[in-house]
mmCIF file of C-alpha atoms and ligand atoms in Angstrom:
data_model
loop_
_atom_site.group_PDB
_atom_site.id
_atom_site.type_symbol
_atom_site.label_atom_id
_atom_site.label_comp_id
_atom_site.label_asym_id
_atom_site.label_seq_id
_atom_site.Cartn_x
_atom_site.Cartn_y
_atom_site.Cartn_z
ATOM 1 C CA MET A 78 -50.316 40.728 -40.078
ATOM 2 C CA THR A 79 -47.876 37.906 -39.980
ATOM 3 C CA ARG A 80 -45.858 37.527 -36.775
ATOM 4 C CA LYS A 81 -42.225 38.397 -37.113
ATOM 5 C CA LYS A 82 -39.397 36.373 -35.325
ATOM 6 C CA ILE A 83 -36.605 37.831 -33.190
ATOM 7 C CA VAL A 84 -33.628 35.807 -32.188
ATOM 8 C CA THR A 85 -32.233 37.284 -28.891
ATOM 9 C CA VAL A 86 -28.570 36.381 -28.124
ATOM 10 C CA ILE A 87 -27.511 36.568 -24.529
ATOM 11 C CA GLY A 88 -24.956 34.873 -22.390
ATOM 12 C CA ALA A 89 -23.700 36.973 -19.509
ATOM 13 C CA ARG A 90 -25.306 38.001 -16.153
ATOM 14 C CA PRO A 91 -26.213 41.565 -17.033
ATOM 15 C CA GLN A 92 -27.681 40.520 -20.330
ATOM 16 C CA PHE A 93 -30.149 38.063 -18.628
ATOM 17 C CA ILE A 94 -31.231 40.971 -16.469
ATOM 18 C CA LYS A 95 -31.674 43.467 -19.303
ATOM 19 C CA ALA A 96 -33.375 41.008 -21.544
ATOM 20 C CA SER A 97 -35.946 40.241 -18.942
ATOM 21 C CA ALA A 98 -37.661 43.595 -19.399
ATOM 22 C CA VAL A 99 -37.671 43.510 -23.228
ATOM 23 C CA SER A 100 -38.616 39.716 -23.361
ATOM 24 C CA ALA A 101 -41.752 40.354 -21.163
ATOM 25 C CA ILE A 102 -42.968 43.034 -23.595
ATOM 26 C CA ILE A 103 -42.214 41.009 -26.652
ATOM 27 C CA ALA A 104 -44.362 38.238 -25.184
ATOM 28 C CA ALA A 105 -47.131 40.475 -24.554
ATOM 29 C CA SER A 106 -46.999 42.236 -27.898
ATOM 30 C CA GLY A 107 -48.669 39.597 -29.857
ATOM 31 C CA ALA A 108 -46.791 40.731 -33.019
ATOM 32 C CA LEU A 109 -43.288 39.167 -32.413
ATOM 33 C CA ASP A 110 -42.129 35.708 -31.480
ATOM 34 C CA GLU A 111 -38.838 35.504 -29.544
ATOM 35 C CA VAL A 112 -36.369 32.772 -29.651
ATOM 36 C CA VAL A 113 -33.696 33.132 -26.983
ATOM 37 C CA VAL A 114 -30.127 31.724 -27.485
ATOM 38 C CA HIS A 115 -27.836 31.404 -24.448
ATOM 39 C CA THR A 116 -24.419 31.303 -25.492
ATOM 40 C CA GLY A 117 -23.021 29.882 -22.346
ATOM 41 C CA GLN A 118 -20.613 32.705 -21.376
ATOM 42 C CA HIS A 119 -21.919 32.528 -17.895
ATOM 43 C CA PHE A 120 -23.106 29.145 -16.986
ATOM 44 C CA ASP A 121 -23.023 28.603 -13.083
ATOM 45 C CA ALA A 122 -26.429 28.519 -11.495
ATOM 46 C CA ASN A 123 -25.805 31.603 -9.426
ATOM 47 C CA MET A 124 -24.479 33.524 -12.616
ATOM 48 C CA SER A 125 -27.175 32.369 -14.945
ATOM 49 C CA ASP A 126 -30.202 30.085 -13.920
ATOM 50 C CA VAL A 127 -31.206 32.323 -10.952
ATOM 51 C CA PHE A 128 -31.904 35.189 -13.132
ATOM 52 C CA PHE A 129 -34.264 33.182 -15.466
ATOM 53 C CA ALA A 130 -36.059 32.024 -12.463
ATOM 54 C CA GLU A 131 -36.277 35.273 -10.480
ATOM 55 C CA LEU A 132 -37.231 37.509 -13.401
ATOM 56 C CA GLY A 133 -39.659 35.304 -14.862
ATOM 57 C CA MET A 134 -37.905 34.457 -18.041
ATOM 58 C CA ALA A 135 -38.661 31.498 -20.240
ATOM 59 C CA ALA A 136 -35.788 28.934 -20.658
ATOM 60 C CA PRO A 137 -33.571 29.661 -23.708
ATOM 61 C CA ALA A 138 -34.574 27.629 -26.883
ATOM 62 C CA HIS A 139 -30.835 27.155 -27.774
ATOM 63 C CA HIS A 140 -27.814 26.630 -25.714
ATOM 64 C CA CYS A 141 -24.349 27.091 -27.385
ATOM 65 C CA ASP A 142 -22.508 25.987 -24.241
ATOM 66 C CA VAL A 143 -19.383 28.144 -24.997
ATOM 67 C CA HIS A 144 -17.378 29.454 -22.285
ATOM 68 C CA GLY A 145 -13.747 29.851 -21.188
ATOM 69 C CA GLY A 146 -10.737 30.332 -23.545
ATOM 70 C CA GLY A 147 -9.172 33.572 -24.875
ATOM 71 C CA HIS A 148 -11.376 36.247 -26.351
ATOM 72 C CA GLY A 149 -10.964 35.218 -29.957
ATOM 73 C CA ASP A 150 -11.488 31.483 -29.024
ATOM 74 C CA MET A 151 -14.602 32.203 -27.215
ATOM 75 C CA THR A 152 -15.959 34.737 -29.660
ATOM 76 C CA GLY A 153 -15.154 32.468 -32.414
ATOM 77 C CA ARG A 154 -16.813 29.408 -31.138
ATOM 78 C CA MET A 155 -19.931 31.550 -30.350
ATOM 79 C CA LEU A 156 -19.945 32.718 -33.926
ATOM 80 C CA ILE A 157 -19.955 29.195 -35.269
ATOM 81 C CA GLU A 158 -22.719 27.984 -32.909
ATOM 82 C CA ILE A 159 -24.887 31.191 -33.296
ATOM 83 C CA GLU A 160 -24.739 30.962 -37.171
ATOM 84 C CA LYS A 161 -26.087 27.450 -36.888
ATOM 85 C CA VAL A 162 -29.139 28.598 -34.930
ATOM 86 C CA LEU A 163 -29.758 31.576 -37.156
ATOM 87 C CA LEU A 164 -29.602 29.299 -40.321
ATOM 88 C CA ALA A 165 -32.083 27.017 -38.677
ATOM 89 C CA GLU A 166 -34.379 29.750 -37.295
ATOM 90 C CA ARG A 167 -34.275 32.226 -40.078
ATOM 91 C CA PRO A 168 -35.319 35.311 -37.949
ATOM 92 C CA ASP A 169 -36.348 38.692 -39.140
ATOM 93 C CA ALA A 170 -33.966 40.433 -36.615
ATOM 94 C CA VAL A 171 -31.415 39.537 -34.047
ATOM 95 C CA MET A 172 -31.282 41.454 -30.684
ATOM 96 C CA VAL A 173 -28.088 41.918 -28.720
ATOM 97 C CA TYR A 174 -27.430 43.539 -25.442
ATOM 98 C CA GLY A 175 -24.483 45.414 -23.946
ATOM 99 C CA ASP A 176 -20.808 44.789 -24.574
ATOM 100 C CA THR A 177 -19.793 41.195 -24.198
ATOM 101 C CA ASN A 178 -18.182 38.597 -26.401
ATOM 102 C CA SER A 179 -21.859 37.197 -26.614
ATOM 103 C CA THR A 180 -22.972 40.683 -27.997
ATOM 104 C CA LEU A 181 -20.386 40.742 -30.677
ATOM 105 C CA ALA A 182 -20.598 37.123 -31.712
ATOM 106 C CA GLY A 183 -24.462 37.634 -31.978
ATOM 107 C CA ALA A 184 -24.077 40.862 -33.962
ATOM 108 C CA LEU A 185 -21.351 39.327 -36.371
ATOM 109 C CA ALA A 186 -23.170 36.027 -36.926
ATOM 110 C CA ALA A 187 -26.390 38.064 -37.966
ATOM 111 C CA ILE A 188 -24.894 40.669 -40.186
ATOM 112 C CA LYS A 189 -22.952 38.080 -42.097
ATOM 113 C CA LEU A 190 -26.258 36.337 -42.923
ATOM 114 C CA HIS A 191 -27.790 39.761 -43.728
ATOM 115 C CA VAL A 192 -30.223 39.627 -40.693
ATOM 116 C CA PRO A 193 -30.736 43.135 -39.333
ATOM 117 C CA VAL A 194 -29.286 43.699 -35.761
ATOM 118 C CA ALA A 195 -30.875 45.493 -32.873
ATOM 119 C CA HIS A 196 -28.286 46.548 -30.147
ATOM 120 C CA VAL A 197 -29.803 47.403 -26.724
ATOM 121 C CA GLU A 198 -27.439 49.823 -24.803
ATOM 122 C CA ALA A 199 -25.823 51.344 -27.904
ATOM 123 C CA GLY A 200 -23.441 54.221 -27.990
ATOM 124 C CA MET A 201 -21.815 53.686 -24.592
ATOM 125 C CA ARG A 202 -18.206 54.610 -24.794
ATOM 126 C CA SER A 203 -15.351 54.422 -22.164
ATOM 127 C CA PHE A 204 -12.734 55.445 -24.864
ATOM 128 C CA ASN A 205 -10.522 52.898 -23.487
ATOM 129 C CA MET A 206 -9.484 50.454 -26.424
ATOM 130 C CA ASP A 207 -7.613 48.301 -24.016
ATOM 131 C CA SER A 208 -10.883 47.025 -22.555
ATOM 132 C CA PRO A 209 -12.616 44.172 -24.405
ATOM 133 C CA GLU A 210 -16.064 45.756 -23.709
ATOM 134 C CA GLU A 211 -15.157 48.929 -25.796
ATOM 135 C CA ILE A 212 -14.093 46.978 -28.740
ATOM 136 C CA ASN A 213 -17.354 44.709 -28.473
ATOM 137 C CA ARG A 214 -19.481 47.752 -28.385
ATOM 138 C CA LEU A 215 -17.819 49.806 -31.124
ATOM 139 C CA LEU A 216 -17.998 46.820 -33.566
ATOM 140 C CA THR A 217 -21.630 45.877 -32.677
ATOM 141 C CA ASP A 218 -22.719 49.469 -33.045
ATOM 142 C CA ARG A 219 -21.052 49.718 -36.473
ATOM 143 C CA VAL A 220 -23.130 46.787 -37.828
ATOM 144 C CA ALA A 221 -26.401 47.328 -36.043
ATOM 145 C CA GLN A 222 -29.441 48.748 -37.852
ATOM 146 C CA TRP A 223 -31.328 49.713 -34.630
ATOM 147 C CA LEU A 224 -29.225 51.528 -32.086
ATOM 148 C CA PHE A 225 -31.128 51.769 -28.892
ATOM 149 C CA THR A 226 -29.471 54.181 -26.591
ATOM 150 C CA PRO A 227 -29.912 54.422 -22.812
ATOM 151 C CA ASN A 228 -29.019 58.109 -22.249
ATOM 152 C CA GLN A 229 -28.292 61.330 -24.152
ATOM 153 C CA ALA A 230 -24.500 60.908 -24.051
ATOM 154 C CA SER A 231 -24.674 57.549 -25.873
ATOM 155 C CA GLY A 232 -26.628 59.194 -28.812
ATOM 156 C CA ALA A 233 -24.069 62.061 -28.888
ATOM 157 C CA HIS A 234 -21.160 59.487 -29.080
ATOM 158 C CA LEU A 235 -22.801 57.772 -32.145
ATOM 159 C CA LEU A 236 -23.602 61.060 -33.898
ATOM 160 C CA ARG A 237 -19.957 62.174 -33.399
ATOM 161 C CA GLU A 238 -18.764 58.839 -35.012
ATOM 162 C CA GLY A 239 -20.948 59.692 -38.034
ATOM 163 C CA THR A 240 -23.799 57.414 -37.447
ATOM 164 C CA ALA A 241 -27.024 58.251 -39.404
ATOM 165 C CA PRO A 242 -29.479 59.771 -36.934
ATOM 166 C CA ALA A 243 -32.294 57.618 -38.336
ATOM 167 C CA ARG A 244 -30.534 54.551 -36.771
ATOM 168 C CA ILE A 245 -30.410 56.119 -33.374
ATOM 169 C CA HIS A 246 -33.372 55.681 -30.912
ATOM 170 C CA GLN A 247 -33.029 57.076 -27.541
ATOM 171 C CA VAL A 248 -35.342 54.878 -25.528
ATOM 172 C CA GLY A 249 -33.968 55.045 -22.026
ATOM 173 C CA ASP A 250 -32.159 52.404 -19.944
ATOM 174 C CA VAL A 251 -33.796 48.872 -19.772
ATOM 175 C CA MET A 252 -31.780 48.393 -16.429
ATOM 176 C CA TYR A 253 -33.974 51.168 -15.027
ATOM 177 C CA ASP A 254 -37.050 49.436 -16.290
ATOM 178 C CA VAL A 255 -35.980 46.329 -14.502
ATOM 179 C CA ALA A 256 -35.143 48.360 -11.210
ATOM 180 C CA LEU A 257 -38.627 49.831 -11.278
ATOM 181 C CA LEU A 258 -40.296 46.503 -11.953
ATOM 182 C CA HIS A 259 -38.270 44.361 -9.545
ATOM 183 C CA GLY A 260 -36.539 46.631 -7.137
ATOM 184 C CA SER A 261 -39.810 47.530 -5.403
ATOM 185 C CA ARG A 262 -40.168 43.821 -4.475
ATOM 186 C CA VAL A 263 -37.334 44.066 -2.094
ATOM 187 C CA GLY A 264 -37.318 45.361 1.488
ATOM 188 C CA ALA A 265 -34.774 45.360 4.275
ATOM 189 C CA GLN A 266 -36.212 42.205 5.905
ATOM 190 C CA GLY A 267 -35.092 38.703 5.261
ATOM 191 C CA GLY A 268 -33.107 37.830 2.174
ATOM 192 C CA MET A 269 -29.367 38.051 2.103
ATOM 193 C CA LEU A 270 -29.346 41.110 4.452
ATOM 194 C CA GLY A 271 -31.158 38.968 6.920
ATOM 195 C CA GLN A 272 -28.732 36.278 6.647
ATOM 196 C CA LEU A 273 -25.655 38.444 6.965
ATOM 197 C CA GLY A 274 -27.305 40.273 10.011
ATOM 198 C CA ALA A 275 -27.719 36.962 11.791
ATOM 199 C CA ALA A 276 -24.234 35.696 10.686
ATOM 200 C CA PHE A 277 -21.978 38.888 11.052
ATOM 201 C CA GLY A 278 -24.257 41.599 12.551
ATOM 202 C CA ILE A 279 -24.444 43.501 9.248
ATOM 203 C CA GLU A 280 -27.206 46.151 9.578
ATOM 204 C CA PRO A 281 -29.181 48.152 7.051
ATOM 205 C CA GLY A 282 -27.307 51.443 6.060
ATOM 206 C CA LYS A 283 -24.129 50.333 7.898
ATOM 207 C CA TYR A 284 -21.962 48.377 5.411
ATOM 208 C CA VAL A 285 -20.254 48.813 2.081
ATOM 209 C CA LEU A 286 -21.122 46.608 -0.913
ATOM 210 C CA ALA A 287 -18.292 45.967 -3.284
ATOM 211 C CA THR A 288 -18.097 44.071 -6.625
ATOM 212 C CA ILE A 289 -14.982 43.351 -8.765
ATOM 213 C CA HIS A 290 -14.885 41.518 -11.958
ATOM 214 C CA ARG A 291 -13.554 43.576 -14.927
ATOM 215 C CA ALA A 292 -10.486 42.135 -16.730
ATOM 216 C CA GLU A 293 -8.734 45.525 -16.466
ATOM 217 C CA ASN A 294 -8.512 44.785 -12.632
ATOM 218 C CA THR A 295 -8.668 41.082 -12.337
ATOM 219 C CA ASP A 296 -5.878 40.629 -15.004
ATOM 220 C CA HIS A 297 -3.464 43.259 -13.371
ATOM 221 C CA PRO A 298 -2.146 42.065 -10.121
ATOM 222 C CA ALA A 299 -1.130 45.647 -9.041
ATOM 223 C CA ARG A 300 -4.529 46.936 -9.513
ATOM 224 C CA LEU A 301 -6.350 43.951 -7.881
ATOM 225 C CA THR A 302 -3.953 44.255 -4.965
ATOM 226 C CA ALA A 303 -4.647 47.913 -4.490
ATOM 227 C CA ILE A 304 -8.400 47.232 -4.535
ATOM 228 C CA VAL A 305 -8.194 44.244 -2.089
ATOM 229 C CA ASP A 306 -5.906 46.345 0.287
ATOM 230 C CA ALA A 307 -8.150 49.375 0.225
ATOM 231 C CA LEU A 308 -11.265 47.275 1.040
ATOM 232 C CA ALA A 309 -9.620 45.457 3.733
ATOM 233 C CA ALA A 310 -8.410 48.615 5.246
ATOM 234 C CA LEU A 311 -11.956 50.150 4.847
ATOM 235 C CA ALA A 312 -13.308 47.105 6.647
ATOM 236 C CA LYS A 313 -11.717 48.262 9.892
ATOM 237 C CA ASP A 314 -14.150 51.324 9.758
ATOM 238 C CA ILE A 315 -17.257 49.614 8.388
ATOM 239 C CA PRO A 316 -18.121 46.158 7.264
ATOM 240 C CA VAL A 317 -17.479 45.310 3.596
ATOM 241 C CA VAL A 318 -19.601 42.730 1.807
ATOM 242 C CA LEU A 319 -18.119 41.298 -1.404
ATOM 243 C CA PRO A 320 -20.160 39.006 -3.622
ATOM 244 C CA LEU A 321 -17.278 37.386 -5.389
ATOM 245 C CA HIS A 322 -17.417 36.750 -9.250
ATOM 246 C CA PRO A 323 -15.926 33.426 -10.090
ATOM 247 C CA ARG A 324 -13.197 34.941 -12.222
ATOM 248 C CA THR A 325 -12.085 37.131 -9.281
ATOM 249 C CA ARG A 326 -12.219 34.372 -7.089
ATOM 250 C CA GLY A 327 -10.069 32.317 -9.332
ATOM 251 C CA VAL A 328 -7.421 34.976 -9.693
ATOM 252 C CA LEU A 329 -7.329 35.592 -5.931
ATOM 253 C CA ALA A 330 -7.039 31.977 -5.115
ATOM 254 C CA ARG A 331 -4.206 31.546 -7.655
ATOM 255 C CA GLU A 332 -2.326 34.465 -6.202
ATOM 256 C CA GLY A 333 -2.790 33.289 -2.605
ATOM 257 C CA LYS A 334 -4.767 36.393 -1.649
ATOM 258 C CA LEU A 335 -8.140 34.767 -0.930
ATOM 259 C CA ALA A 336 -7.664 33.782 2.766
ATOM 260 C CA ALA A 337 -6.433 37.235 3.861
ATOM 261 C CA LEU A 338 -9.246 38.910 2.095
ATOM 262 C CA GLU A 339 -11.755 36.528 3.661
ATOM 263 C CA ARG A 340 -10.447 37.445 7.185
ATOM 264 C CA ALA A 341 -10.987 41.200 6.413
ATOM 265 C CA VAL A 342 -14.216 41.341 4.599
ATOM 266 C CA VAL A 343 -17.505 39.330 4.350
ATOM 267 C CA LEU A 344 -17.132 37.284 1.202
ATOM 268 C CA VAL A 345 -20.278 35.719 -0.321
ATOM 269 C CA GLU A 346 -21.052 33.845 -3.676
ATOM 270 C CA PRO A 347 -22.450 35.929 -6.375
ATOM 271 C CA LEU A 348 -25.923 36.969 -5.480
ATOM 272 C CA GLY A 349 -29.346 36.523 -7.251
ATOM 273 C CA TYR A 350 -30.836 39.630 -8.594
ATOM 274 C CA LEU A 351 -33.356 40.248 -5.793
ATOM 275 C CA ASP A 352 -30.477 39.678 -3.009
ATOM 276 C CA MET A 353 -28.264 41.931 -5.061
ATOM 277 C CA VAL A 354 -30.791 44.729 -5.199
ATOM 278 C CA GLN A 355 -31.487 44.336 -1.449
ATOM 279 C CA MET A 356 -27.830 44.606 -0.602
ATOM 280 C CA GLU A 357 -27.464 47.679 -3.067
ATOM 281 C CA LYS A 358 -30.553 49.547 -1.655
ATOM 282 C CA HIS A 359 -29.444 49.316 2.082
ATOM 283 C CA ALA A 360 -25.696 49.900 1.524
ATOM 284 C CA ALA A 361 -23.972 53.075 2.935
ATOM 285 C CA LEU A 362 -21.698 52.999 -0.133
ATOM 286 C CA ILE A 363 -21.152 50.888 -3.238
ATOM 287 C CA ALA A 364 -17.604 50.260 -4.490
ATOM 288 C CA THR A 365 -17.553 48.506 -7.978
ATOM 289 C CA ASP A 366 -15.998 48.149 -11.291
ATOM 290 C CA SER A 367 -19.324 46.969 -12.825
ATOM 291 C CA GLY A 368 -21.095 49.197 -15.375
ATOM 292 C CA GLY A 369 -24.646 48.185 -14.287
ATOM 293 C CA VAL A 370 -24.026 48.299 -10.466
ATOM 294 C CA GLN A 371 -22.861 51.956 -10.907
ATOM 295 C CA LYS A 372 -26.339 52.710 -12.264
ATOM 296 C CA GLU A 373 -28.112 50.700 -9.801
ATOM 297 C CA ALA A 374 -26.444 52.539 -6.939
ATOM 298 C CA PHE A 375 -27.821 55.738 -8.310
ATOM 299 C CA PHE A 376 -31.373 54.101 -8.947
ATOM 300 C CA TYR A 377 -31.390 53.475 -5.139
ATOM 301 C CA ARG A 378 -29.584 56.882 -4.349
ATOM 302 C CA VAL A 379 -26.466 55.224 -2.753
ATOM 303 C CA PRO A 380 -23.103 56.928 -3.310
ATOM 304 C CA CYS A 381 -20.829 54.846 -5.490
ATOM 305 C CA VAL A 382 -17.023 54.696 -6.067
ATOM 306 C CA THR A 383 -16.044 53.384 -9.453
ATOM 307 C CA LEU A 384 -12.783 51.288 -9.207
ATOM 308 C CA ARG A 385 -11.721 52.040 -12.693
ATOM 309 C CA ASP A 386 -9.851 54.637 -14.695
ATOM 310 C CA GLU A 387 -12.946 55.916 -16.306
ATOM 311 C CA THR A 388 -16.700 55.404 -16.492
ATOM 312 C CA GLU A 389 -19.253 55.227 -19.233
ATOM 313 C CA TRP A 390 -21.787 56.893 -16.989
ATOM 314 C CA GLY A 391 -20.193 60.379 -16.766
ATOM 315 C CA GLU A 392 -23.620 62.103 -15.936
ATOM 316 C CA LEU A 393 -23.590 60.313 -12.493
ATOM 317 C CA VAL A 394 -20.037 61.753 -11.720
ATOM 318 C CA GLU A 395 -21.265 65.179 -12.730
ATOM 319 C CA ALA A 396 -24.416 64.896 -10.625
ATOM 320 C CA GLY A 397 -22.167 63.902 -7.530
ATOM 321 C CA TRP A 398 -23.503 60.381 -7.110
ATOM 322 C CA ASN A 399 -20.239 58.654 -8.504
ATOM 323 C CA ARG A 400 -16.571 59.197 -7.902
ATOM 324 C CA VAL A 401 -14.096 57.488 -10.228
ATOM 325 C CA ALA A 402 -11.082 56.162 -8.332
ATOM 326 C CA PRO A 403 -8.501 54.599 -10.376
ATOM 327 C CA PRO A 404 -7.191 51.525 -8.520
ATOM 328 C CA ARG A 405 -3.485 52.340 -8.725
ATOM 329 C CA ASP A 406 -2.587 52.967 -4.985
ATOM 330 C CA ALA A 407 -4.463 51.460 -1.936
ATOM 331 C CA THR A 408 -4.090 54.564 0.088
ATOM 332 C CA ASP A 409 -5.513 56.888 -2.547
ATOM 333 C CA LEU A 410 -8.305 54.326 -3.026
ATOM 334 C CA LEU A 411 -9.099 54.181 0.720
ATOM 335 C CA ALA A 412 -9.108 57.963 0.847
ATOM 336 C CA ALA A 413 -11.784 58.138 -2.028
ATOM 337 C CA LEU A 414 -13.924 55.506 -0.379
ATOM 338 C CA ARG A 415 -13.857 57.261 2.972
ATOM 339 C CA ALA A 416 -14.547 60.634 1.164
ATOM 340 C CA SER A 417 -17.681 59.187 -0.489
ATOM 341 C CA LEU A 418 -19.215 57.710 2.625
ATOM 342 C CA GLY A 419 -22.247 59.857 3.713
ATOM 343 C CA THR A 420 -22.330 61.903 0.397
ATOM 344 C CA ALA A 421 -25.308 62.325 -2.010
ATOM 345 C CA GLY A 422 -25.666 63.783 -5.431
ATOM 346 C CA LYS A 423 -28.086 66.072 -7.122
ATOM 347 C CA GLU A 424 -31.527 64.836 -8.415
ATOM 348 C CA VAL A 425 -31.202 63.973 -12.094
ATOM 349 C CA ALA A 426 -33.068 61.699 -14.464
ATOM 350 C CA PRO A 427 -30.744 60.576 -17.310
ATOM 351 C CA TYR A 428 -32.082 57.073 -17.999
ATOM 352 C CA GLY A 429 -35.535 57.641 -18.979
ATOM 353 C CA ASP A 430 -38.865 56.789 -17.417
ATOM 354 C CA GLY A 431 -38.854 52.922 -17.057
ATOM 355 C CA GLU A 432 -40.526 52.477 -20.505
ATOM 356 C CA ALA A 433 -37.374 51.732 -22.585
ATOM 357 C CA ALA A 434 -38.339 48.099 -23.234
ATOM 358 C CA ALA A 435 -41.751 49.250 -24.473
ATOM 359 C CA ARG A 436 -40.216 51.741 -26.854
ATOM 360 C CA ILE A 437 -37.774 49.127 -28.236
ATOM 361 C CA VAL A 438 -40.508 46.598 -28.997
ATOM 362 C CA GLN A 439 -42.887 49.302 -30.535
ATOM 363 C CA ARG A 440 -40.082 50.425 -32.857
ATOM 364 C CA LEU A 441 -39.224 46.886 -33.932
ATOM 365 C CA VAL A 442 -42.881 45.997 -34.538
ATOM 366 C CA ALA A 443 -43.354 49.088 -36.569
ATOM 367 C CA ASP A 444 -40.045 48.663 -38.652
ATOM 368 C CA LEU A 445 -40.619 44.960 -39.289
ATOM 369 C CA ALA A 446 -44.277 45.199 -40.345
HETATM 370 N N1 UDP B 239 -25.532 41.436 -10.043
HETATM 371 C C1 UDP B 239 -26.126 40.348 -9.399
HETATM 372 N N2 UDP B 239 -25.354 39.604 -8.314
HETATM 373 C C2 UDP B 239 -24.130 39.963 -8.135
HETATM 374 C C3 UDP B 239 -23.516 40.971 -8.869
HETATM 375 C C4 UDP B 239 -24.246 41.795 -9.733
HETATM 376 O O1 UDP B 239 -27.267 40.115 -9.607
HETATM 377 O O2 UDP B 239 -23.554 39.205 -7.329
HETATM 378 C C5 UDP B 239 -26.174 42.162 -10.993
HETATM 379 C C6 UDP B 239 -26.327 43.699 -10.733
HETATM 380 O O3 UDP B 239 -27.369 43.957 -9.820
HETATM 381 C C7 UDP B 239 -26.526 44.254 -12.075
HETATM 382 C C8 UDP B 239 -25.739 43.213 -13.014
HETATM 383 O O4 UDP B 239 -25.660 42.093 -12.222
HETATM 384 O O5 UDP B 239 -27.762 44.228 -12.492
HETATM 385 C C9 UDP B 239 -24.427 43.887 -13.284
HETATM 386 O O6 UDP B 239 -23.698 42.833 -14.007
HETATM 387 P P1 UDP B 239 -22.035 42.739 -13.987
HETATM 388 O O7 UDP B 239 -21.594 43.550 -12.857
HETATM 389 O O8 UDP B 239 -21.694 41.239 -13.988
HETATM 390 O O9 UDP B 239 -21.706 43.265 -15.317
HETATM 391 P P2 UDP B 239 -21.518 44.758 -16.010
HETATM 392 O O10 UDP B 239 -22.765 45.611 -15.527
HETATM 393 O O11 UDP B 239 -20.223 45.358 -15.570
HETATM 394 O O12 UDP B 239 -21.551 44.570 -17.411
#
């Protein structure tokens, strides 16, 4: 059998993490060759390189070096660069992950050259068309030949939209694969928790971990203020650790809010994956607007408050692990955060068995043969 070629297009932090599971299985398959394209969407060492190093990924073969600018500007420049790569590489399929501009640019570049697209984490919906992520996922799902869904709800969304069932493959969540593979490497000793223990007296099980990066919060001053004020107030009860996304840091600095926040909570740079997992595993509570961090909170059975108007992961709200707290008012948000401390949900298993990546690769090998 001749080996088939997959071009994988990734560019943002969660995509490096998700792709690490699938790339490892592709490399072991003996049936596929993978060429990785890094769009450049996230480029700082601590938003990009650290994940390749920690998760054992080969360096990308191509760098598009596209970042910054508006959505159309960024997506358009990526489209131009990815098309050049696809014309040179002539792959049998293109693989994209999640819901960023890199996802959409990869899918569009491929489909316009009639290269079939595989979408990992297909079918997720927030039903919020104001968010860039929802637009990216809807359009990517529309053109993808293989829709690899992480959970039952995602498949149901696709069916409701009229997607042919043969395109939908419920494989499980690759983030769960990664959590099982790498999460077990992390204990309470040393690492970031050790450093924060020495510097600030932070102890396992006795702090709140927060992340904020979504445009729907960073680009709306009233929402960002509500979040920042609620976290600062919560920090009077229990230490709050906030690894600050570069976009959020930029906005807070421009608005003159960084110094006050730094006095209230423990601000750190974005963490590598293993440090992040350590901080998640030992938190009393996680407060986040991240899609992936909500799930990881559940993987490590830590209660989570979602700082958004809605979540794609409704099953975690139903099971009692997650509470959606729209960031409109600091007092309400603080009440939601306090109410979630010390809670636990029901045992559920919505994200498969840690074999999602293996199923994805098996499917592609069979269909491309
Ligand atoms: N993450 C990390 N360091 C951080 C914050 C997040 O390694 O400082 C990881 C986190 O563990 C998860 C992923 O990044 O695996 C989530 O990415 P992000 O929140 O940027 O994007 P989203 O999931 O919202 O698309």
